[in-house]
């Protein structure tokens, strides 16, 4: 009986929703209705409950669907073929955005916050693990600490083996592997790039589980203990993925002051998206920082080689065979972000091409083995990377009216605004509520605008011929000794901005010359407002190309660690670090300590009873601090230093960002525009104080551990 009542209630709700979607209204009534729904959503946003979030999602979908229905049934009337083509392109872009909005809501509506599954007390039944560190053209400076960090992982030594998979076939890597005491594997060719490298290693090694780290990802000492327990809890678990955390700044964070205060670009994916995927058993393998069951891989023929995104494709194949996947939202390893904007763009092009290839070759909507929700999660990921053309359409659509007097939305400006306002405002409010600690409002526009023009051709070609293209390795560890403006990468954005600004000036001149007789002034105002917003987004995106100098060979980590400084006269100073890297440290000067006749010669850092003794090459004093540059150390001491600096259990802990405030977020976008023309302030005190707070919190976590 309850089931029948539930079905009837659901049908009634669907019928009422349909009536809301299709009922036409005048502009005044639509304004009143839209503002009423926005008020309800605003109130629901203050309620801390899951039901309130679901209600907000439902109302957002309802109003966005109402807007799309109105556009489809009322505004697609054109006076010329050109207007029809351009108007249809804009409407197709809106359909795309509505689809992504709907799929994203389904994907992220029920994020799963998975706890750590404990390992059995009997270590004899713990599985054996092969740790793979694949490399192709990266320098030994990048790979070395990854390997040493893998050796620091706390796991029975007879059950874990570390291997360098060297597709570059370099003697220095072979020698390092021998000195470090890890395995070294190479192969006669480089077929299928990274996937082929991993598959070749599988034929030589025999661990029950395979753990993969990209060659710049350093693991914490608890990585395996935090992840492997899940394999005991679930016999059908094939994969557990952890976030890709980066301890260096990406181009947005480095080149935009405001970006240092917001969640980084990947936070949304390695947060609500993967947590949502986990709830639907659709976690994506991301190529690194993951543990995979060998028997599951053998069942699907190893790592997928058909596309350039072997990671996501491998997960899809596993899930088609009925294997489970999991996501643990705890940063247990960290790597290097792309150093320059051009490298960042190339990496995203490869991801977009690979996901498009999967869509063509192994479409998740087709074939057996997947549940509907799994198909939705994969479909959303693959459609997401098609945003290039829709983003360009949204940015440039005002030009159609301002340059050519073409009308691609057949409606009054008042009615357009009445319908589009609740659609845009509600989607912003709801996304701010469900993803606000992981992606601030308007920053998604910046990330996508930077990439938009670059993605159009690769994704279209992959749709037409998915076999085109090859795997491109993303360079890591690059340095740049000067500030410069990467005009090549943002050239399309510059051209679009010049057209937009010139068009708005031209419209203003024509308006005051009374050249718009018979045209509603509100139509002119609507297009200028749209063009102004597009210009702000374009200028903020162009600002990312102001590359700043990067000459530090090692990345500093903000951490409060106890340290002993030894001086040439035999005296010692017990203190704490402000920050530390593999190349040096900044430590606090003890009050009253006279440094005028003292020379630091060595520091001692300890973790878990193991002390690293690091000689000092050079030193200098600042205001209340002592700045030390480390000298070269033996491999055994460097391993200890890696354990202290990079492999601490709390090394990559970060407190969550404050909830999103859309208006404040937009002010950050305006700050990016200001800095494009007037430059950045030299001080980074705000960022340093933020990192100091992180270090203090890390100390609390470390003490608790």
XYZ file of C-alpha atoms in Angstrom:
705
model
C 0.000 0.000 0.000
C 2.799 2.407 0.924
C 4.480 1.674 -2.400
C 1.296 2.523 -4.322
C 0.859 5.751 -2.339
C 4.485 6.643 -3.074
C 4.007 6.080 -6.801
C 0.844 8.190 -6.829
C 2.564 10.991 -4.885
C 5.521 10.915 -7.302
C 3.217 11.109 -10.324
C 1.383 14.075 -8.800
C 4.696 15.878 -8.192
C 5.808 15.202 -11.765
C 2.522 16.514 -13.111
C 2.752 19.671 -11.004
C 6.375 20.157 -12.112
C 5.329 19.794 -15.749
C 2.636 22.425 -15.260
C 5.162 24.788 -13.690
C 7.553 24.256 -16.600
C 5.105 24.793 -19.452
C 2.733 27.474 -18.079
C 3.354 30.761 -19.949
C 3.438 34.022 -18.013
C 3.749 37.703 -18.753
C 6.983 39.410 -17.782
C 5.462 40.858 -14.572
C 4.083 37.502 -13.426
C 7.315 35.728 -14.357
C 9.336 38.275 -12.352
C 7.086 37.733 -9.336
C 7.228 33.953 -9.686
C 11.001 33.900 -10.193
C 11.675 36.200 -7.247
C 9.395 34.097 -5.036
C 11.254 30.898 -5.891
C 14.602 32.633 -5.337
C 13.422 33.765 -1.906
C 12.421 30.199 -1.027
C 15.805 28.868 -2.131
C 17.564 31.616 -0.163
C 15.705 30.546 2.984
C 16.405 26.846 2.315
C 20.077 27.720 1.954
C 20.119 28.671 5.629
C 18.745 25.271 6.679
C 21.381 22.652 7.539
C 19.749 19.479 6.292
C 19.961 17.071 3.396
C 16.289 17.528 2.567
C 16.799 21.273 2.226
C 19.646 20.701 -0.242
C 17.523 18.297 -2.301
C 14.687 20.828 -2.324
C 17.094 23.518 -3.557
C 18.336 21.204 -6.304
C 14.783 20.440 -7.386
C 13.743 24.092 -7.559
C 16.883 25.001 -9.510
C 16.224 22.243 -12.048
C 12.573 23.308 -12.271
C 13.363 26.957 -13.045
C 16.183 26.104 -15.457
C 13.911 23.666 -17.294
C 11.193 26.318 -17.410
C 13.692 28.703 -19.018
C 14.735 26.110 -21.629
C 11.066 25.320 -22.411
C 10.310 29.021 -22.844
C 13.337 29.428 -25.147
C 12.313 26.398 -27.216
C 8.670 27.321 -27.640
C 8.769 31.124 -27.807
C 12.094 32.570 -28.929
C 13.275 30.483 -31.892
C 11.765 32.637 -34.628
C 14.254 34.200 -37.025
C 14.137 36.672 -39.933
C 17.135 35.323 -41.848
C 19.196 32.195 -42.356
C 22.180 33.745 -40.574
C 20.045 34.577 -37.535
C 18.669 31.030 -37.545
C 22.155 29.483 -37.629
C 23.581 31.723 -34.908
C 20.435 31.583 -32.798
C 20.318 27.799 -33.011
C 23.984 27.641 -31.978
C 23.254 29.739 -28.885
C 20.241 27.605 -28.002
C 22.324 24.426 -28.447
C 24.912 25.884 -26.045
C 22.131 26.536 -23.533
C 20.826 22.979 -23.916
C 24.377 21.765 -23.269
C 24.658 23.869 -20.096
C 21.258 22.679 -18.864
C 22.315 19.061 -19.459
C 25.575 19.519 -17.548
C 23.677 21.235 -14.722
C 21.188 18.369 -14.443
C 23.825 15.614 -14.670
C 26.024 17.430 -12.163
C 23.198 17.721 -9.656
C 22.509 13.989 -9.941
C 26.206 13.187 -9.633
C 26.842 15.367 -6.559
C 23.481 15.201 -4.773
C 24.573 12.419 -2.372
C 28.339 12.725 -1.749
C 29.777 9.803 0.200
C 32.239 10.738 2.939
C 34.006 7.410 3.247
C 35.967 6.788 6.476
C 39.260 4.903 6.665
C 38.689 1.159 6.917
C 41.050 -0.342 9.536
C 43.440 -3.137 8.657
C 43.274 -6.471 10.505
C 45.544 -6.744 13.533
C 47.200 -9.848 12.054
C 49.812 -8.460 9.656
C 50.495 -11.899 8.222
C 47.276 -11.707 6.186
C 47.992 -8.240 4.799
C 48.312 -8.398 0.988
C 51.570 -7.904 -0.889
C 51.891 -4.598 -2.726
C 53.884 -3.503 -5.767
C 54.470 0.251 -5.889
C 54.958 1.523 -9.441
C 56.643 4.871 -10.202
C 56.437 5.287 -14.003
C 58.701 7.841 -15.681
C 59.549 8.841 -19.222
C 61.419 12.145 -19.590
C 61.285 13.615 -16.085
C 64.526 14.492 -14.329
C 65.953 12.366 -11.552
C 65.562 15.409 -9.270
C 61.788 15.004 -9.606
C 61.637 11.199 -9.407
C 64.132 10.627 -6.598
C 62.049 11.939 -3.703
C 58.963 10.099 -4.947
C 60.869 6.836 -4.729
C 62.341 7.663 -1.319
C 58.894 8.631 -0.018
C 57.526 5.292 -1.270
C 60.256 3.557 0.743
C 59.132 5.491 3.835
C 55.604 4.061 3.666
C 54.933 2.133 6.873
C 54.048 -1.389 5.783
C 55.693 -4.773 6.407
C 58.887 -4.628 4.376
C 58.559 -8.205 3.180
C 55.167 -7.368 1.678
C 55.956 -4.218 -0.319
C 58.293 -3.629 -3.261
C 59.012 -0.337 -5.022
C 59.755 -0.224 -8.758
C 60.889 2.552 -11.066
C 59.307 1.975 -14.478
C 61.742 3.855 -16.705
C 60.462 4.325 -20.241
C 63.380 6.712 -20.808
C 65.931 3.877 -20.415
C 68.418 6.093 -18.543
C 71.561 4.813 -16.883
C 71.360 7.364 -14.059
C 67.942 5.990 -13.107
C 69.262 2.426 -13.142
C 72.165 3.468 -10.915
C 69.873 5.352 -8.539
C 67.520 2.364 -8.256
C 70.441 0.120 -7.349
C 71.737 2.593 -4.754
C 68.279 3.147 -3.235
C 67.499 -0.570 -3.164
C 64.384 -0.493 -5.370
C 63.456 -2.394 -8.501
C 64.207 -1.014 -11.954
C 62.100 -2.028 -14.971
C 62.439 -0.923 -18.569
C 61.209 -2.340 -21.868
C 62.371 -2.491 -25.478
C 59.768 -0.025 -26.813
C 57.373 2.665 -25.598
C 54.164 1.284 -27.061
C 50.932 2.595 -25.502
C 52.891 5.107 -23.401
C 52.115 5.034 -19.646
C 49.509 2.265 -19.911
C 51.942 0.071 -21.821
C 54.642 0.789 -19.248
C 52.367 -0.284 -16.396
C 51.165 -3.384 -18.254
C 54.733 -4.464 -18.952
C 55.578 -4.147 -15.254
C 52.599 -6.351 -14.399
C 54.171 -9.209 -16.365
C 57.309 -9.028 -14.219
C 55.970 -8.303 -10.710
C 53.572 -10.370 -8.615
C 52.061 -8.265 -5.797
C 48.400 -8.859 -4.966
C 47.793 -5.111 -5.056
C 49.332 -2.478 -7.315
C 49.896 1.055 -6.074
C 50.655 3.710 -8.704
C 52.337 7.065 -8.113
C 53.141 9.518 -10.870
C 56.837 10.287 -10.675
C 56.277 13.646 -8.892
C 53.768 12.362 -6.296
C 55.319 11.851 -2.871
C 53.310 9.635 -0.524
C 52.821 10.009 3.211
C 53.992 7.186 5.426
C 50.408 6.080 6.160
C 49.287 5.771 2.537
C 48.897 1.996 2.419
C 47.568 1.634 5.954
C 44.834 4.184 5.158
C 43.756 2.603 1.866
C 44.254 -1.167 1.977
C 41.764 -1.853 4.762
C 38.970 -1.211 2.265
C 40.024 -4.319 0.302
C 39.321 -6.470 3.382
C 35.920 -4.856 3.844
C 34.892 -5.449 0.209
C 36.006 -8.565 -1.675
C 34.783 -7.048 -4.942
C 36.728 -3.810 -4.556
C 39.032 -3.266 -7.548
C 40.244 0.277 -6.893
C 40.558 2.877 -4.188
C 41.501 6.379 -5.336
C 42.770 9.256 -3.182
C 42.926 12.953 -4.139
C 45.664 14.459 -6.276
C 46.973 17.149 -3.961
C 49.603 19.632 -5.157
C 52.150 21.294 -2.923
C 53.282 23.747 -5.592
C 51.120 26.513 -7.004
C 49.369 26.016 -10.329
C 49.387 28.884 -12.897
C 46.164 30.359 -11.520
C 47.407 30.386 -7.921
C 50.842 31.676 -8.869
C 49.754 34.384 -11.315
C 46.525 35.636 -9.677
C 46.560 36.989 -6.137
C 42.855 36.268 -5.628
C 43.327 32.627 -6.702
C 45.465 32.017 -3.621
C 42.384 32.600 -1.467
C 40.022 30.249 -3.292
C 39.952 26.453 -3.693
C 42.353 25.321 -6.414
C 41.044 24.240 -9.795
C 41.036 20.500 -9.057
C 39.336 20.787 -5.662
C 35.840 20.381 -7.123
C 36.696 17.104 -8.836
C 38.652 15.683 -5.883
C 35.800 16.628 -3.585
C 32.067 16.602 -4.364
C 32.477 15.025 -7.824
C 34.510 12.015 -6.716
C 32.507 11.709 -3.491
C 29.371 11.676 -5.597
C 30.920 9.124 -7.959
C 31.798 7.005 -4.942
C 28.186 6.986 -3.785
C 27.142 5.642 -7.212
C 30.067 3.176 -7.395
C 31.537 5.177 -10.269
C 34.840 6.426 -8.817
C 37.307 7.354 -11.563
C 40.859 6.041 -11.516
C 43.052 9.130 -11.939
C 46.373 7.516 -12.859
C 48.151 8.094 -9.549
C 47.695 7.955 -5.762
C 45.560 4.827 -6.056
C 45.663 1.136 -5.150
C 44.285 -1.496 -7.552
C 43.642 -5.216 -7.157
C 45.817 -7.176 -9.595
C 43.247 -9.910 -10.187
C 40.688 -7.284 -11.258
C 43.176 -5.736 -13.667
C 43.992 -9.150 -15.118
C 40.292 -9.753 -15.722
C 40.026 -6.652 -17.965
C 43.344 -7.206 -19.728
C 45.397 -4.730 -17.705
C 45.415 -0.963 -17.958
C 43.388 0.347 -20.905
C 45.498 1.219 -23.959
C 42.790 2.320 -26.410
C 42.734 5.988 -25.301
C 45.140 8.608 -23.942
C 43.259 8.683 -20.620
C 44.079 5.124 -19.644
C 43.109 5.807 -16.037
C 39.411 6.683 -16.396
C 39.007 4.083 -19.148
C 40.486 1.389 -16.899
C 37.994 2.231 -14.152
C 35.137 2.068 -16.663
C 36.231 -1.394 -17.789
C 36.449 -2.605 -14.198
C 32.983 -1.316 -13.373
C 31.533 -2.923 -16.492
C 32.776 -6.279 -15.135
C 30.955 -5.741 -11.832
C 33.945 -4.623 -9.753
C 33.499 -1.917 -7.129
C 35.524 1.264 -6.776
C 36.051 3.643 -3.858
C 37.263 7.180 -3.152
C 38.917 8.208 0.106
C 38.807 11.994 0.438
C 42.011 12.375 2.411
C 45.174 13.787 0.752
C 47.736 11.041 1.335
C 50.198 12.093 -1.373
C 51.148 15.321 -3.103
C 52.733 16.268 -6.393
C 53.860 19.176 -8.517
C 51.243 21.261 -10.306
C 51.848 22.359 -13.882
C 54.292 25.241 -13.642
C 53.290 27.287 -16.686
C 49.978 28.115 -18.319
C 50.986 26.555 -21.650
C 51.763 23.232 -19.920
C 48.471 23.422 -18.042
C 46.581 23.906 -21.311
C 48.367 20.969 -22.960
C 47.517 18.698 -20.030
C 43.833 19.610 -20.164
C 43.770 19.096 -23.931
C 44.991 15.529 -23.390
C 42.307 14.916 -20.758
C 39.597 16.331 -23.040
C 40.800 14.291 -25.997
C 40.955 11.119 -23.931
C 37.488 11.478 -22.453
C 36.120 12.185 -25.922
C 37.868 9.058 -27.200
C 36.187 6.966 -24.502
C 32.836 8.494 -25.462
C 33.376 7.273 -29.025
C 35.156 3.955 -28.400
C 33.515 2.674 -25.206
C 30.468 4.884 -24.746
C 29.149 4.479 -21.164
C 25.575 4.860 -22.391
C 25.955 1.690 -24.436
C 27.004 -1.840 -23.588
C 26.365 -3.967 -20.550
C 27.508 -3.929 -16.971
C 26.775 -0.392 -15.777
C 23.922 0.930 -13.679
C 22.053 4.029 -14.824
C 23.750 6.229 -12.214
C 27.204 4.996 -13.272
C 26.375 5.852 -16.868
C 25.257 9.324 -15.777
C 28.517 9.961 -13.892
C 30.662 8.984 -16.871
C 28.441 10.838 -19.309
C 28.761 14.026 -17.274
C 32.563 13.723 -17.202
C 32.765 13.174 -20.959
C 30.297 15.912 -21.855
C 32.037 18.324 -19.481
C 35.138 18.404 -21.668
C 33.035 19.546 -24.623
C 32.592 22.963 -22.989
C 34.975 24.725 -25.383
C 32.494 25.660 -28.111
C 29.538 26.456 -25.773
C 31.785 28.685 -23.660
C 32.946 30.608 -26.743
C 29.328 30.952 -27.905
C 28.256 32.448 -24.556
C 31.206 34.847 -24.547
C 30.739 36.119 -28.083
C 26.946 36.112 -28.575
C 26.573 39.841 -27.695
C 28.778 40.610 -30.709
C 26.059 39.312 -33.032
C 23.747 42.187 -32.111
C 26.369 44.855 -31.434
C 28.268 44.366 -34.701
C 25.599 43.167 -37.116
C 22.217 44.138 -35.624
C 21.134 40.499 -35.775
C 18.485 39.245 -33.363
C 19.191 35.684 -32.232
C 16.669 35.638 -29.343
C 13.201 36.522 -30.573
C 11.806 38.201 -27.465
C 11.778 41.463 -25.565
C 14.660 42.242 -23.255
C 12.256 42.442 -20.316
C 10.882 38.945 -20.882
C 14.352 37.492 -21.508
C 15.579 38.929 -18.240
C 12.501 37.716 -16.371
C 13.140 34.131 -17.449
C 16.924 34.053 -17.409
C 17.345 35.721 -13.992
C 15.966 32.855 -11.832
C 17.736 30.301 -14.048
C 21.166 31.897 -13.515
C 20.718 33.067 -9.926
C 19.344 29.753 -8.678
C 22.037 27.676 -10.379
C 24.675 29.951 -8.813
C 23.071 29.770 -5.351
C 22.606 25.998 -5.416
C 26.092 25.265 -6.736
C 27.488 27.604 -4.102
C 25.663 25.572 -1.442
C 26.694 22.086 -2.606
C 30.236 22.866 -3.812
C 31.002 26.144 -2.055
C 34.017 24.900 -0.125
C 35.505 23.386 -3.290
C 34.666 25.840 -6.096
C 33.793 29.482 -5.570
C 31.243 31.222 -7.783
C 32.517 32.625 -11.125
C 35.898 30.881 -10.882
C 34.643 28.037 -13.037
C 34.114 30.619 -15.805
C 37.761 31.671 -15.500
C 39.112 28.115 -15.632
C 36.960 27.238 -18.629
C 37.496 30.490 -20.526
C 41.270 30.047 -20.415
C 40.845 26.628 -22.026
C 37.819 27.166 -24.279
C 39.395 28.027 -27.633
C 42.114 25.397 -27.188
C 39.634 22.559 -26.647
C 37.348 23.081 -29.627
C 39.505 21.498 -32.341
C 40.925 18.527 -30.326
C 37.503 17.469 -29.047
C 35.833 17.819 -32.443
C 38.602 15.825 -34.132
C 38.369 13.126 -31.448
C 34.634 12.889 -32.008
C 35.207 12.438 -35.737
C 38.299 10.213 -35.556
C 39.023 8.969 -32.017
C 42.294 7.273 -33.020
C 43.983 10.578 -33.847
C 46.603 11.994 -31.480
C 49.112 10.505 -29.077
C 49.885 10.513 -25.359
C 51.706 13.682 -24.277
C 53.679 13.720 -21.045
C 53.136 16.810 -18.884
C 56.509 18.316 -17.989
C 57.117 18.845 -14.276
C 59.866 20.655 -12.404
C 60.337 23.502 -14.932
C 61.820 26.806 -13.761
C 61.529 30.241 -15.317
C 64.022 32.983 -14.495
C 61.886 35.967 -15.516
C 58.414 37.412 -15.498
C 56.757 37.333 -18.917
C 53.374 37.515 -20.601
C 52.300 34.344 -22.435
C 50.464 36.132 -25.230
C 50.468 33.047 -27.476
C 48.292 30.990 -25.117
C 45.703 33.726 -24.578
C 45.790 35.261 -28.063
C 42.196 34.190 -28.899
C 41.011 35.774 -25.645
C 42.804 39.032 -26.442
C 41.238 39.196 -29.898
C 37.777 38.450 -28.454
C 38.220 41.137 -25.792
C 39.257 43.775 -28.333
C 36.218 42.927 -30.452
C 33.926 43.084 -27.414
C 35.231 46.423 -26.140
C 35.244 47.911 -29.630
C 31.691 46.700 -30.217
C 30.384 48.251 -27.000
C 32.016 51.564 -27.885
C 30.522 51.342 -31.365
C 27.058 50.665 -29.931
C 27.381 53.667 -27.626
C 28.384 55.953 -30.502
C 25.527 54.714 -32.680
C 23.012 55.111 -29.852
C 23.913 58.748 -29.267
C 23.800 59.321 -33.027
C 20.192 58.009 -32.948
C 21.096 55.127 -35.256
C 18.870 52.640 -33.391
C 15.464 53.935 -34.379
C 12.700 51.470 -33.586
C 14.908 49.267 -31.370
C 13.971 48.908 -27.705
C 16.740 50.622 -25.669
C 16.476 47.773 -23.170
C 17.686 45.369 -25.887
C 20.770 47.552 -26.309
C 21.277 47.694 -22.542
C 20.841 43.913 -22.233
C 23.536 43.216 -24.822
C 25.922 45.778 -23.316
C 25.447 44.221 -19.866
C 26.084 40.771 -21.338
C 29.147 42.091 -23.178
C 30.452 43.769 -20.018
C 30.249 40.535 -18.036
C 31.965 38.635 -20.872
C 34.709 41.279 -20.949
C 35.329 40.964 -17.203
C 35.649 37.178 -17.497
C 37.909 37.514 -20.552
C 40.214 40.056 -18.881
C 40.484 38.011 -15.691
C 41.338 34.950 -17.810
C 43.965 36.895 -19.762
C 45.558 37.913 -16.448
C 46.535 34.259 -15.859
C 49.060 34.655 -18.695
C 51.164 37.097 -16.660
C 53.649 34.400 -15.702
C 55.727 35.135 -12.625
C 59.309 34.170 -12.074
C 59.871 30.711 -10.591
C 63.487 30.097 -9.604
C 63.092 27.979 -6.472
C 64.288 24.453 -7.216
C 62.485 23.077 -4.178
C 58.985 23.933 -2.983
C 58.635 25.230 0.553
C 56.199 23.507 2.891
C 54.596 25.574 5.654
C 55.000 23.491 8.796
C 55.894 23.888 12.463
C 58.511 21.208 13.076
C 60.902 20.925 16.036
C 64.489 21.399 14.904
C 67.899 21.682 16.487
C 70.417 24.061 14.900
C 74.094 23.236 15.541
C 76.688 26.031 15.322
C 80.399 25.955 14.553
C 81.291 26.839 18.169
C 79.569 23.675 19.416
C 76.444 25.396 20.755
C 72.873 24.397 19.875
C 69.540 26.137 19.486
C 66.232 24.303 19.974
C 63.559 25.930 17.832
C 60.836 25.325 15.251
C 60.551 25.806 11.509
C 58.354 28.413 9.859
C 58.661 26.600 6.561
C 60.891 23.914 5.124
C 61.750 22.319 1.800
C 64.139 19.683 0.540
C 66.629 22.481 -0.110
C 66.391 24.640 2.957
C 64.413 25.910 5.929
C 63.344 29.087 7.659
C 63.433 28.666 11.424
C 62.483 30.899 14.333
C 65.252 32.685 16.200
C 65.109 32.122 19.934
C 64.572 35.413 21.737
C 67.877 36.787 23.002
C 69.996 34.506 20.803
C 73.061 36.429 19.558
C 73.891 35.365 15.997
C 76.627 37.924 15.331
C 79.484 35.452 15.892
C 77.735 32.161 15.174
C 77.718 30.087 11.996
C 75.089 27.348 11.544
C 76.715 24.158 10.296
C 73.993 21.516 10.666
C 70.388 20.952 11.654
C 68.742 17.914 13.171
C 65.139 17.019 12.398
C 63.373 14.007 13.788
C 60.243 11.982 13.259
C 59.369 8.804 15.084
C 62.796 8.399 16.620
C 64.601 8.742 13.276
C 66.851 11.825 13.129
C 67.975 13.477 9.893
C 71.319 15.287 10.093
C 71.500 17.909 7.357
C 74.607 20.041 6.750
C 74.200 23.765 6.074
C 75.695 25.332 2.937
C 74.701 28.944 3.606
C 72.715 30.908 6.190
C 71.247 34.348 6.696
C 69.143 36.106 9.302
C 65.872 37.941 8.856
C 63.467 39.636 11.228
C 63.052 36.992 13.897
C 64.131 34.115 11.675
C 67.161 32.207 10.474
C 67.258 31.151 6.829
C 69.224 28.043 5.995
C 70.273 26.473 2.712
C 70.966 22.747 2.895
C 74.114 21.149 1.520
C 74.168 17.861 -0.385
C 73.467 14.826 1.789
C 73.987 11.104 1.376
C 71.036 9.100 0.056
C 70.336 7.559 3.473
C 70.097 11.002 5.082
C 67.990 12.339 2.225
C 65.528 9.493 2.794
C 65.240 10.596 6.420
C 64.746 14.199 5.285
C 62.007 13.089 2.882
C 60.320 11.287 5.748
C 60.339 14.454 7.886
C 59.477 17.013 5.214
C 57.266 15.196 2.695
C 56.069 11.934 4.237
C 54.614 13.060 7.547
C 51.117 11.717 8.081
C 49.811 15.288 8.398
C 52.003 16.775 5.651
C 49.196 17.529 3.225
C 46.395 18.255 5.653
C 44.562 21.461 4.763
C 41.629 22.925 6.708
C 38.527 23.328 4.530
C 37.959 26.645 2.802
C 35.320 28.979 4.138
C 31.894 28.679 2.476
C 31.523 30.499 -0.809
C 30.141 34.036 -0.851
C 29.330 34.776 -4.506
C 29.588 38.566 -4.271
C 32.958 38.368 -2.516
C 34.054 35.818 -5.091
C 33.129 38.197 -7.910
C 35.196 40.919 -6.248
C 38.133 38.529 -6.524
C 37.498 38.304 -10.283
C 37.539 42.100 -10.476
C 40.837 42.090 -8.580
C 42.298 39.865 -11.315
C 41.213 42.450 -13.922
C 42.794 45.246 -11.877
C 46.080 43.347 -11.587
C 46.165 42.724 -15.337
C 46.543 46.451 -15.936
C 48.178 47.722 -12.746
C 50.183 44.749 -11.501
C 50.175 42.817 -8.256
C 51.136 44.103 -4.868
C 54.553 42.827 -3.891
C 53.436 41.714 -0.442
C 52.127 38.207 0.065
C 51.494 38.649 3.781
C 47.905 37.511 3.435
C 48.971 34.284 1.791
C 51.746 33.749 4.334
C 49.356 34.278 7.238
C 46.975 31.783 5.628
C 49.791 29.259 5.309
C 50.829 29.982 8.883
C 47.337 29.006 9.994
C 47.707 25.801 7.983
C 51.007 25.063 9.686
C 49.477 25.626 13.130
C 46.626 23.255 12.302
C 49.103 20.683 10.978
C 50.929 20.873 14.284
C 47.689 20.115 16.146
C 47.015 17.131 13.886
C 50.595 15.886 14.260
C 50.395 16.141 18.039
C 47.131 14.196 17.987
C 48.719 11.492 15.836
